[in-house]
GROMACS .gro file of C-alpha atoms in nm:
model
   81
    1UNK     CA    1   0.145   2.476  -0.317
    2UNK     CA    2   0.195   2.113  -0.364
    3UNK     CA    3  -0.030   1.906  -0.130
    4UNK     CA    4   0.104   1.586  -0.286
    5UNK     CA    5   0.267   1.294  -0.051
    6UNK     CA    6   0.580   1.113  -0.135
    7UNK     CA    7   0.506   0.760  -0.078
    8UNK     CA    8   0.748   0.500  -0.146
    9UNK     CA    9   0.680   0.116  -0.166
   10UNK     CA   10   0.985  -0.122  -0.190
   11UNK     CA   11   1.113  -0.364  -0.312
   12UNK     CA   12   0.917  -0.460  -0.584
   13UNK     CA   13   0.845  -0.712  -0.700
   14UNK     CA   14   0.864  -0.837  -0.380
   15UNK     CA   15   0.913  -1.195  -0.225
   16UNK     CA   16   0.834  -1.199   0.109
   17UNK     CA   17   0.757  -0.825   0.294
   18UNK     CA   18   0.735  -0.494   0.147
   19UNK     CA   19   0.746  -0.113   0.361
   20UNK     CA   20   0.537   0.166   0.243
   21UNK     CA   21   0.659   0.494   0.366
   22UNK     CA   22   0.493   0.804   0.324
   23UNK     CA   23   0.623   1.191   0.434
   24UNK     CA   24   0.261   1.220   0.634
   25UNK     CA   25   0.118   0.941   0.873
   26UNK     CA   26  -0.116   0.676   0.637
   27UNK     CA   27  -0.474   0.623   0.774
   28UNK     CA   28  -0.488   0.263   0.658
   29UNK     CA   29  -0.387   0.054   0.301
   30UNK     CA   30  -0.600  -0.207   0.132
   31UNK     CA   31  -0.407  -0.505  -0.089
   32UNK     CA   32  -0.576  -0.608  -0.381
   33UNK     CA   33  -0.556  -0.879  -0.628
   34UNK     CA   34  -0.541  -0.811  -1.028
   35UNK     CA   35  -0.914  -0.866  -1.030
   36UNK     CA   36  -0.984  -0.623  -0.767
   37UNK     CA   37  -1.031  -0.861  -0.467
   38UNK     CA   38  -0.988  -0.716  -0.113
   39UNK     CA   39  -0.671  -0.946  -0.026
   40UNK     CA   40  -0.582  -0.758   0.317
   41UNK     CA   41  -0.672  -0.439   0.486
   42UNK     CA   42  -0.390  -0.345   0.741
   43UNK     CA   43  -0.457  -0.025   0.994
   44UNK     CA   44  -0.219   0.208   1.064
   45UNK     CA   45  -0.118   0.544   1.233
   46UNK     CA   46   0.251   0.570   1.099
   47UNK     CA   47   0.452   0.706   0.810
   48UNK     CA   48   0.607   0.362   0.754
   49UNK     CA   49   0.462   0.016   0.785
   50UNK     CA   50   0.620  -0.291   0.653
   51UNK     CA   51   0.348  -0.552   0.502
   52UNK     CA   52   0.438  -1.005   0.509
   53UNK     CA   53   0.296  -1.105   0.140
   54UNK     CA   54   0.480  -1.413   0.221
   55UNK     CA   55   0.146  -1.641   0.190
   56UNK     CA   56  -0.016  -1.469  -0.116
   57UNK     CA   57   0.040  -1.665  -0.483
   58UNK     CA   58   0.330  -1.500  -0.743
   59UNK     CA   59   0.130  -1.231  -0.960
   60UNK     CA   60   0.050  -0.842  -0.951
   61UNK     CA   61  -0.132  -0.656  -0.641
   62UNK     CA   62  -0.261  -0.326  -0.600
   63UNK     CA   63  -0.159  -0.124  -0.291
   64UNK     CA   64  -0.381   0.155  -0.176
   65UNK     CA   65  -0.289   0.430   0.069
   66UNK     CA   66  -0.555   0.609   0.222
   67UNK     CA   67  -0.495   0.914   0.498
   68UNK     CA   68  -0.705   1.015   0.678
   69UNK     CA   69  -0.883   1.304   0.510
   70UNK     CA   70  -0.937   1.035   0.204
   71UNK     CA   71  -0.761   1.335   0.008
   72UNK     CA   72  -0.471   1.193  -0.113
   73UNK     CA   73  -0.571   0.830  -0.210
   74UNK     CA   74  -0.314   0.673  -0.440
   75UNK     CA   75  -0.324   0.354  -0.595
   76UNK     CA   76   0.001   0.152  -0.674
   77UNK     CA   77   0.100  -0.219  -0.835
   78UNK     CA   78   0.323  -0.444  -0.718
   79UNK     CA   79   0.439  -0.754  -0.796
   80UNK     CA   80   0.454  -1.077  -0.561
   81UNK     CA   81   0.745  -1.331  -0.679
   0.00000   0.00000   0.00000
């Protein structure tokens, strides 16, 4: 069996607001900066939530989805225009 979640985050790079969606409800995702500062920390209970990076500086940011059973943890990069 696969126990792996499709998670999608679009567009990137991204200029102003990006959407994570996932195929099972996300727990909560951290944004961090390319030297591993906590940028934002957004709680959630859905499959999709849509994040404003409108304010952050151009450069790349790492997006982590956590669930709730901490199982699946992924890490992805974007990039802020």
């Amino acid at each position: 069996t696969n126990n792996d979640q499709n998670i999608k985050i679009f567009p990137n790079p991204v200029l102003n607001t990006f959407t994570i969606q996932s195929d099972i409800s996300l727990h909560h995702i951290e944004i961090t900066d390319a030297y591993g500062k906590l940028i934002q920390k957004v709680d959630t209970n859905d499959k999709s939530i849509s994040v404003n990076v409108s304010t952050y500086p151009a450069g790349m940011y790492f997006i982590r989805t956590i669930n709730k059973s901490r199982f699946h943890d992924k890490m992805f990069k974007i990039v802020k225009q």
